[in-house]
Coordinates of C-alpha atoms in Angstrom, one line a residue:
X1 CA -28.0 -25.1 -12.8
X2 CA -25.5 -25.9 -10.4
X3 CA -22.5 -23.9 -11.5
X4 CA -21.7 -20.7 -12.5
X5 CA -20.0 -21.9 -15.5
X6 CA -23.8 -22.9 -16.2
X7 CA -25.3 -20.1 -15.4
X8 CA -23.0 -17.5 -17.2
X9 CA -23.8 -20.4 -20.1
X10 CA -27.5 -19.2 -19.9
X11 CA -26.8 -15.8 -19.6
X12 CA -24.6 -15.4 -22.6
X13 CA -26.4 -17.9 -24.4
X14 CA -29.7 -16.4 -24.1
X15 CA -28.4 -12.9 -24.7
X16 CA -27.1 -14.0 -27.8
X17 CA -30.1 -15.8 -28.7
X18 CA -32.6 -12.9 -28.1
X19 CA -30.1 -10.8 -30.5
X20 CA -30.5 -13.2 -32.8
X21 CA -34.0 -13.6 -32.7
X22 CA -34.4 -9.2 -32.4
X23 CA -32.1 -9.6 -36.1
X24 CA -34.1 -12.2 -38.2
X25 CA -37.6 -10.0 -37.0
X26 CA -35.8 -6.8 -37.9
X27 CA -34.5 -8.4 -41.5
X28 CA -38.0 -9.8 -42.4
X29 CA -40.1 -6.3 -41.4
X30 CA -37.4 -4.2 -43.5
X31 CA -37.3 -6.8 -46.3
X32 CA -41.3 -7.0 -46.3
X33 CA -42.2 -3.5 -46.5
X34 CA -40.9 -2.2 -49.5
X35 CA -40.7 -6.1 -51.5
X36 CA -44.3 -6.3 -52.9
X37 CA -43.7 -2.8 -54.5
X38 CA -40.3 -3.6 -56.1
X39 CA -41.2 -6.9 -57.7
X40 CA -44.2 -5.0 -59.3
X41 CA -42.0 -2.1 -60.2
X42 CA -39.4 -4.8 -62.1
X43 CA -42.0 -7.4 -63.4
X44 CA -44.6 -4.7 -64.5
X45 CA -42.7 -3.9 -67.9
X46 CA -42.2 -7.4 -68.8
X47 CA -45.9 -8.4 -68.3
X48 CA -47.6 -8.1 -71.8
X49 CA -51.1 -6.5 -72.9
X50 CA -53.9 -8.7 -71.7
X51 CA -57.2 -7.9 -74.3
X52 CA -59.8 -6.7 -72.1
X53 CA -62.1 -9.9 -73.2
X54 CA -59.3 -12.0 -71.3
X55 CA -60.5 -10.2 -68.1
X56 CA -63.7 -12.2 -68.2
X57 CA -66.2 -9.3 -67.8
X58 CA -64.4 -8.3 -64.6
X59 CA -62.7 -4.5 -64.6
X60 CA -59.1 -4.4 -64.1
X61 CA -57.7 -2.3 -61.1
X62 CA -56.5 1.5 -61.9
X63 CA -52.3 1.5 -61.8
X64 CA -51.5 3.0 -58.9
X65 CA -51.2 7.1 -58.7
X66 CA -47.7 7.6 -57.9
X67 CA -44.3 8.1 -59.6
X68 CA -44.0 4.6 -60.9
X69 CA -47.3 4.7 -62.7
X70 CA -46.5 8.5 -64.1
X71 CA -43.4 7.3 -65.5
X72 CA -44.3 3.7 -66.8
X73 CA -46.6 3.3 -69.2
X74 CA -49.2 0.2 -68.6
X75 CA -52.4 -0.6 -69.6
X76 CA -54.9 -1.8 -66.3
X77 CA -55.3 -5.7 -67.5
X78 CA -51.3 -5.3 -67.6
X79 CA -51.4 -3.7 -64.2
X80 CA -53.5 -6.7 -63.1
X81 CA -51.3 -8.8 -64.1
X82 CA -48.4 -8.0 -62.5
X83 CA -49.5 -7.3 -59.3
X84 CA -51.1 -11.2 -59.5
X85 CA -47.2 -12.2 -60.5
X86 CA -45.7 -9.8 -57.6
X87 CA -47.7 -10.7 -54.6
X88 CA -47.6 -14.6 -55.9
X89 CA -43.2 -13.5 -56.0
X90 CA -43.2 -11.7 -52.9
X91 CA -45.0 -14.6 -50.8
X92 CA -42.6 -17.5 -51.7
X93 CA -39.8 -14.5 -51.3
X94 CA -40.9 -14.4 -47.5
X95 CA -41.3 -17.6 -46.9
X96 CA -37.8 -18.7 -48.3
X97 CA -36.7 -16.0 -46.7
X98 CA -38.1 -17.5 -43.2
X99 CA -37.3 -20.8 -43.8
X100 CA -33.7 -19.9 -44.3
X101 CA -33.7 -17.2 -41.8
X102 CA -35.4 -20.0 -39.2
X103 CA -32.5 -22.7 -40.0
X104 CA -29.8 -20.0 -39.8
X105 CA -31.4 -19.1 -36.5
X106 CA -31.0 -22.8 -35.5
X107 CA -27.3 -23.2 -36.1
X108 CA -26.8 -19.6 -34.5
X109 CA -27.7 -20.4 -31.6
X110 CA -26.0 -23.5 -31.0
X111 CA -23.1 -21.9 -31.7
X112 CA -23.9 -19.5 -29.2
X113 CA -24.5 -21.6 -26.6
X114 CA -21.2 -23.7 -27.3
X115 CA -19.3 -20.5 -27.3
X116 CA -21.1 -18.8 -24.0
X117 CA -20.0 -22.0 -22.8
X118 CA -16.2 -22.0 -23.5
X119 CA -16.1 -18.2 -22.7
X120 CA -17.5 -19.0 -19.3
X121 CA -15.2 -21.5 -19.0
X122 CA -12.3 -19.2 -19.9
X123 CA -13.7 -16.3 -17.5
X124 CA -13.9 -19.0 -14.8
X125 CA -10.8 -20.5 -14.8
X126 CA -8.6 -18.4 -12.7
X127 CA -11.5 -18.8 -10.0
X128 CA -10.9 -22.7 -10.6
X129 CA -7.3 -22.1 -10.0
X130 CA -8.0 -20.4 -6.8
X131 CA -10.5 -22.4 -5.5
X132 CA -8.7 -25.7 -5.8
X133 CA -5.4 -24.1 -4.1
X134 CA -7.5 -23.0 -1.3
X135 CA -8.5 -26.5 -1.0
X136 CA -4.9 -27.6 -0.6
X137 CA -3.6 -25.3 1.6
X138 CA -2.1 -26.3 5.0
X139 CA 0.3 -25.8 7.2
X140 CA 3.0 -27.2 4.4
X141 CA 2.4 -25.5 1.3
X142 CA 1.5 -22.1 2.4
X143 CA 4.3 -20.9 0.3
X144 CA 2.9 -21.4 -2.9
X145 CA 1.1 -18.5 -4.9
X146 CA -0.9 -18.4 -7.9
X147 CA 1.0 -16.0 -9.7
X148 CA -1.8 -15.8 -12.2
X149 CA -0.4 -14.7 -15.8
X150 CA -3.3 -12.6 -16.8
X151 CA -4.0 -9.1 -18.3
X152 CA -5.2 -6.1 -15.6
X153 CA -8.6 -6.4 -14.4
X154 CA -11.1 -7.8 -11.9
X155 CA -10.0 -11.2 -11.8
X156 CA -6.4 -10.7 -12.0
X157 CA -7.0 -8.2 -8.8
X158 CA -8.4 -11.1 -7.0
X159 CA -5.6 -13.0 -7.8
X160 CA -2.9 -10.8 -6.3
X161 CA -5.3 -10.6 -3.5
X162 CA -5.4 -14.1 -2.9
X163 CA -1.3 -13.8 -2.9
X164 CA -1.1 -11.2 -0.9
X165 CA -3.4 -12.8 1.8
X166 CA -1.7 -15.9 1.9
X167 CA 1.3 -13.5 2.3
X168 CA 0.3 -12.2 5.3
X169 CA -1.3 -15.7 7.0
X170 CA 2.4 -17.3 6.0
X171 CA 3.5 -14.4 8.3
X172 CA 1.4 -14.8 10.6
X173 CA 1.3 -18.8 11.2
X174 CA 5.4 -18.4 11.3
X175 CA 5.3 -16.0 14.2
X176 CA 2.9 -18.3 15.8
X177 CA 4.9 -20.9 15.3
X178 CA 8.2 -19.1 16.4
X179 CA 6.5 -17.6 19.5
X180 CA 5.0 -21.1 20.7
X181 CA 8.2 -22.9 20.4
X182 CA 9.5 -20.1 22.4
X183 CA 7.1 -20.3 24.7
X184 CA 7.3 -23.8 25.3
X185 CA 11.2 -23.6 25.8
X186 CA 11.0 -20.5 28.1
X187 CA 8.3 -22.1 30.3
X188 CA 10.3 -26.0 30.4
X189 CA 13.2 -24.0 32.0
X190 CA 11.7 -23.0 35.4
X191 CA 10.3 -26.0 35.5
X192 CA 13.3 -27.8 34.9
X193 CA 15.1 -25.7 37.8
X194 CA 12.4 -26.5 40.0
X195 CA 12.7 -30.2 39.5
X196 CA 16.4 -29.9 39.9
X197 CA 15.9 -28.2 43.2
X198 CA 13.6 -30.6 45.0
X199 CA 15.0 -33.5 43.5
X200 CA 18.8 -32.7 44.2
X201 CA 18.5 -30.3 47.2
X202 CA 16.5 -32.3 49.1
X203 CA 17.9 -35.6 48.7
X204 CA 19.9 -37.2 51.8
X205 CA 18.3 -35.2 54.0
X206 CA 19.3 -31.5 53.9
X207 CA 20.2 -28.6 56.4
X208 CA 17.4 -26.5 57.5
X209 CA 19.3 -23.9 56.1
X210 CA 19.7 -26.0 52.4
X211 CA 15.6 -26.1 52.6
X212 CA 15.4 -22.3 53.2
X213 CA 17.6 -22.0 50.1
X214 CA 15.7 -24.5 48.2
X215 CA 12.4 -22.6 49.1
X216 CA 13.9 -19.3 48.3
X217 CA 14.9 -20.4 44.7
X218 CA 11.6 -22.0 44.0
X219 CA 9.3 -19.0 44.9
X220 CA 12.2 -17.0 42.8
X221 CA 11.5 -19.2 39.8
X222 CA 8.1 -19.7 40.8
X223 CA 8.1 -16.3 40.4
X224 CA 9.4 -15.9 37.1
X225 CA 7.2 -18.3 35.8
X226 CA 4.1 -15.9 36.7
X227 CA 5.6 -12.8 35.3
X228 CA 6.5 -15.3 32.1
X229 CA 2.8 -16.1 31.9
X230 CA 1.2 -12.4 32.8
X231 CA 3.0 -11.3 29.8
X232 CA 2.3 -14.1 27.3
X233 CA -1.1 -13.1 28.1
X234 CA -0.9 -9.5 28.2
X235 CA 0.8 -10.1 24.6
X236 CA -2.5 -12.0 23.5
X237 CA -4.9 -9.5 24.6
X238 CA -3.1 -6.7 22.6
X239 CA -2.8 -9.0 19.6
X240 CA -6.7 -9.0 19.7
X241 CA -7.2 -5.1 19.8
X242 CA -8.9 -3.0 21.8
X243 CA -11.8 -3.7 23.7
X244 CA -12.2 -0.4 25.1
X245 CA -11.4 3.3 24.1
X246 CA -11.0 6.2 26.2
X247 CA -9.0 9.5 26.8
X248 CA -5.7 8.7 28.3
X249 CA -3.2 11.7 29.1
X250 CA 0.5 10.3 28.1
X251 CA 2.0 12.5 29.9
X252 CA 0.0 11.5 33.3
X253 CA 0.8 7.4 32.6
X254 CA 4.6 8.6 32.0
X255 CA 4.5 10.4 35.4
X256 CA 2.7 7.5 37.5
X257 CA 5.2 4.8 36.1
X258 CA 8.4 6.8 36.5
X259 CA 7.5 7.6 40.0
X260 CA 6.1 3.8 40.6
X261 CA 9.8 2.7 38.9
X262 CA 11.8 5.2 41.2
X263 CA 12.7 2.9 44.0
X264 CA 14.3 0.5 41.5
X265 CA 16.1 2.9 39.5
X266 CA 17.7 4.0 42.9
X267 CA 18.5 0.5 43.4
X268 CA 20.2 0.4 40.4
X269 CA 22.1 3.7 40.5
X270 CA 20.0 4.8 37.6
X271 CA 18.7 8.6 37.0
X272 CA 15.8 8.7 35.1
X273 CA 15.3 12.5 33.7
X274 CA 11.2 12.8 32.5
X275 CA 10.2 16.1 30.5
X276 CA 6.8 15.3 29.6
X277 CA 4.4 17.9 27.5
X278 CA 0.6 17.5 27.6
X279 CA -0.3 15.1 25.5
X280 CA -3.8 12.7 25.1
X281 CA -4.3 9.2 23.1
X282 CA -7.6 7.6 22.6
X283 CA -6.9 4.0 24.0
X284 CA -7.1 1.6 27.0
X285 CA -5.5 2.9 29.7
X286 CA -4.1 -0.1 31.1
X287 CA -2.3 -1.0 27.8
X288 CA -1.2 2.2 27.8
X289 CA 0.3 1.5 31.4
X290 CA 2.1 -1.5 30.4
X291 CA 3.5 0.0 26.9
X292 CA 5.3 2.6 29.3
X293 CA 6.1 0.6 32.1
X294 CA 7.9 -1.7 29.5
X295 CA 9.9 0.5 27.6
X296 CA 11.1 2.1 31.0
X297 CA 11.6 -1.1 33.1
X298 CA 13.3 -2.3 29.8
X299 CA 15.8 1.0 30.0
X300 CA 16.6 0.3 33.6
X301 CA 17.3 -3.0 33.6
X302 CA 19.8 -3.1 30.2
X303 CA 21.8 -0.2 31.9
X304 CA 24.6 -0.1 34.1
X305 CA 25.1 2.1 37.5
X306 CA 25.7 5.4 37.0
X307 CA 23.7 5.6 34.3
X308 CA 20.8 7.3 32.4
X309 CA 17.4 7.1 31.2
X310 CA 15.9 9.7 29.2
X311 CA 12.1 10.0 29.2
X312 CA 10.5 12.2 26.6
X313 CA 6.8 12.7 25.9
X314 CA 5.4 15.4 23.0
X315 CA 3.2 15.2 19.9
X316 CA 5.1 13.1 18.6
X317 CA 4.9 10.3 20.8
X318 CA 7.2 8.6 23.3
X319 CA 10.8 8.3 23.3
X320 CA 13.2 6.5 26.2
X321 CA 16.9 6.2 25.7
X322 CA 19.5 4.7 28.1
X323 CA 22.7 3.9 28.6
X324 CA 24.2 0.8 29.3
X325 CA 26.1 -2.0 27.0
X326 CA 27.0 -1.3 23.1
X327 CA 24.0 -2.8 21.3
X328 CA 24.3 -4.5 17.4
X329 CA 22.4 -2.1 14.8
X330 CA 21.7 -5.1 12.9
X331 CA 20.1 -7.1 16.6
X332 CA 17.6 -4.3 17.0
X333 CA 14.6 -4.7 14.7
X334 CA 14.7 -8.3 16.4
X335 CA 14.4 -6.9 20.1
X336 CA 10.6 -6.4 19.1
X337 CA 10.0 -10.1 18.6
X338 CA 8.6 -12.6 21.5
X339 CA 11.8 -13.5 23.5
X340 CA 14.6 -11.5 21.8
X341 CA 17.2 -10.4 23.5
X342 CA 20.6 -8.2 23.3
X343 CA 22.3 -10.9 25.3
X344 CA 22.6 -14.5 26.0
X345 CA 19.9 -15.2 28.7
X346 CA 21.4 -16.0 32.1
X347 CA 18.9 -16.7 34.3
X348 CA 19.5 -14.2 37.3
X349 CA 16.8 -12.8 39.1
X350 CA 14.5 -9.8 37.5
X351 CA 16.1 -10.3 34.3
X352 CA 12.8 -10.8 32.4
X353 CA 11.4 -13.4 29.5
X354 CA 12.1 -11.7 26.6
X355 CA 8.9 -10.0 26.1
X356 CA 8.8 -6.4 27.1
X357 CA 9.7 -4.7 23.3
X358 CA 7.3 -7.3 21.6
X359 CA 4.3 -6.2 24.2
X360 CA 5.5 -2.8 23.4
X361 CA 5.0 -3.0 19.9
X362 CA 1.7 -4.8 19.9
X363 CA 0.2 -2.4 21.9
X364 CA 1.6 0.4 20.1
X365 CA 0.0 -1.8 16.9
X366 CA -3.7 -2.2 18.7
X367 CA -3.7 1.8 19.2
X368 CA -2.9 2.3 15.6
X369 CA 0.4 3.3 16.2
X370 CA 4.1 2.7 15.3
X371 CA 7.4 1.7 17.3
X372 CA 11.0 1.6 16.4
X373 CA 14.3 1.9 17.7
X374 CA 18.2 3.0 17.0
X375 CA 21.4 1.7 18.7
X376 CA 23.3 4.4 20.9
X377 CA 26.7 4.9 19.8
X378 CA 27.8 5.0 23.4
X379 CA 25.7 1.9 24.2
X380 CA 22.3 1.9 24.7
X381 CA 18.9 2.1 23.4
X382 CA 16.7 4.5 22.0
X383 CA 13.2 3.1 21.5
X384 CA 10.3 5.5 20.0
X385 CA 6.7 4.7 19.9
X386 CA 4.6 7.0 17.4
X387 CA 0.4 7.2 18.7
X388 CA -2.3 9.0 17.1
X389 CA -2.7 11.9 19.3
X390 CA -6.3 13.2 20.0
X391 CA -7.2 16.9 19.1

């Protein structure tokens, strides 16, 4: 038996069988105990008088002591008689009575087995359905869904489980998709600066001082490219979860990247005001680093001088607001994608790839967390990330 549509056959079949089977022994004990007595009981009165010289010297059995005999008269060569015409009745009785039990025991089960088989085949048909859309599936057609019409139970469950998977792997091949295409244009455009550089600027000869700007702007872009790269590779690392757990104090990180971020927040005429309580987060601690590191980096860059970045750490998490330019409410949920931005990109120097909110939120994600942020009215972020706190 190859299949399960076999099997189940087997299983049904056989069960139905064996009742079967159990039924036609239970009929022929019931009908075979109390027959031989009955036929006697109704053919003893019709039986008549047999003279005792008929009995050929040999004594005729006693009727039987019980109520029958107390209540019908019969004389013993009568009695004889009749039982001789009872067990001769009762024997071809049983014997029909197997014979036809036996044939109806034939046709039963074939009917059983033919309808085991069509119930398995009806209980196995949405696993059919499944398995030969899981055979079909690729990269083109992961929008279809079973959307099995079928009343509550297991297999309707796995179903909508099915759905729901192929929900979340559509997701999740889209945002692959989305961030490698943005990869792959954010990565062509250094390059494409550094072509233009050594191919242009150095033509015809140039100035010392045109080759000191042409060095200068490719160790600038050169330089991008790197901090393009750490983070697409910090962003894979937190995609795949932690690889290490330990006791990190929030408030500690928050102090050590403020302090590490003060020189360019003085550059930028920027005040950065930190009011940090004790809290702890079981995590790595180097994740931890870059999730604030981003968030405040991210404040101080999108601001203008003169002004403000707000630090918060409590229980409930972390929370950074700035000021700076008038951000769309409807733009925001999209900051936390791979190489979103508020604004049009225009290439100056620090400005960043695009990846600072998405690293955020998939490290906030890895620690079982939860980020989210709200458009200032004044202009501005505020950006929240919720951790599980440890006791």
């Amino acid at each position: 038996m190859n299949s399960e549509r076999a099997r189940l056959t087997a299983l049904y079949g056989g069960l139905l069988v064996l009742a079967g089977v159990l039924l036609m022994g239970l009929v022929y004990f019931l009908v075979g105990e109390g027959l031989y007595s009955n036929v006697l009981t109704a053919v003893s009165p019709a039986v008549p008088a047999v003279p005792a010289s008929r009995t050929d010297g040999v004594s005729a059995p006693f009727p039987p002591s019980s109520d029958w005999a107390r209540t019908t008269i019969v004389e013993s060569g009568q009695y004889a008689v009749a039982q001789k015409v009872s067990t001769a009745a009762g024997d071809a009785v049983l014997s029909q009575l197997l014979t036809v039990s036996g044939i109806s025991l034939a046709v039963y089960s074939a009917l059983s087995v033919a309808l085991a088989w069509w119930m398995a085949g009806r209980v196995l048909r949405p696993v059919g359905v499944i398995t030969a859309r899981a055979r079909r599936l690729s990269g083109s057609n992961l929008h279809e869904r079973l959307a099995l019409k079928a009343p509550p139970g297991e297999l309707k469950e796995l179903a909508d489980t099915f759905d729901g998977m192929l929900d979340r792997i559509e997701e999740l091949v889209a945002a692959r998709q989305r961030f490698a295409a943005n990869a792959a244009h954010e990565l062509r455009t250094p390059l494409a600066v550094q072509r233009a550089a050594a191919e242009i600027g150095l033509a015809d000869d140039p100035s010392p001082e045109k080759v000191a700007w042409i060095r200068d702007k490719l160790i600038d872009t050169a330089d991008d490219s790197e901090q393009l790269i750490e983070g697409l590779l910090l962003l894979a690392v937190s995609d795949e979860g932690l690889r290490r757990r330990e006791r990190v104090g929030l408030d500690a990180t928050t102090a050590t990247v403020t302090q590490a971020l003060a020189a360019e927040a003085e550059e930028r005429d920027v005040t950065v005001d930190v009011a940090a309580r004790p809290v702890s987060v079981e995590g790595d601690p180097v994740l931890l680093d870059h999730l604030v590191h981003n968030l405040v980096a991210n404040a101080l860059r999108h601001n203008h001088p003169g002004g403000t970045v707000r630090v918060r750490v409590g229980p409930g998490g972390l929370e950074v607001a700035n000021t700076g330019p008038v951000v769309d409410p409807a733009t925001v949920p999209l900051l936390f994608e791979p190489f979103r931005r508020a604004r049009a990109r225009r290439h100056a120097p620090g400005e960043g790839a695009g990846l600072g909110l998405s690293i955020v939120a998939s490290v906030a994600r890895a620690h079982g967390g939860d980020v989210g942020a709200t458009a200032n009215p004044g202009g501005g972020l505020t950006a929240r990330v919720t951790l599980p706190t440890c006791p």
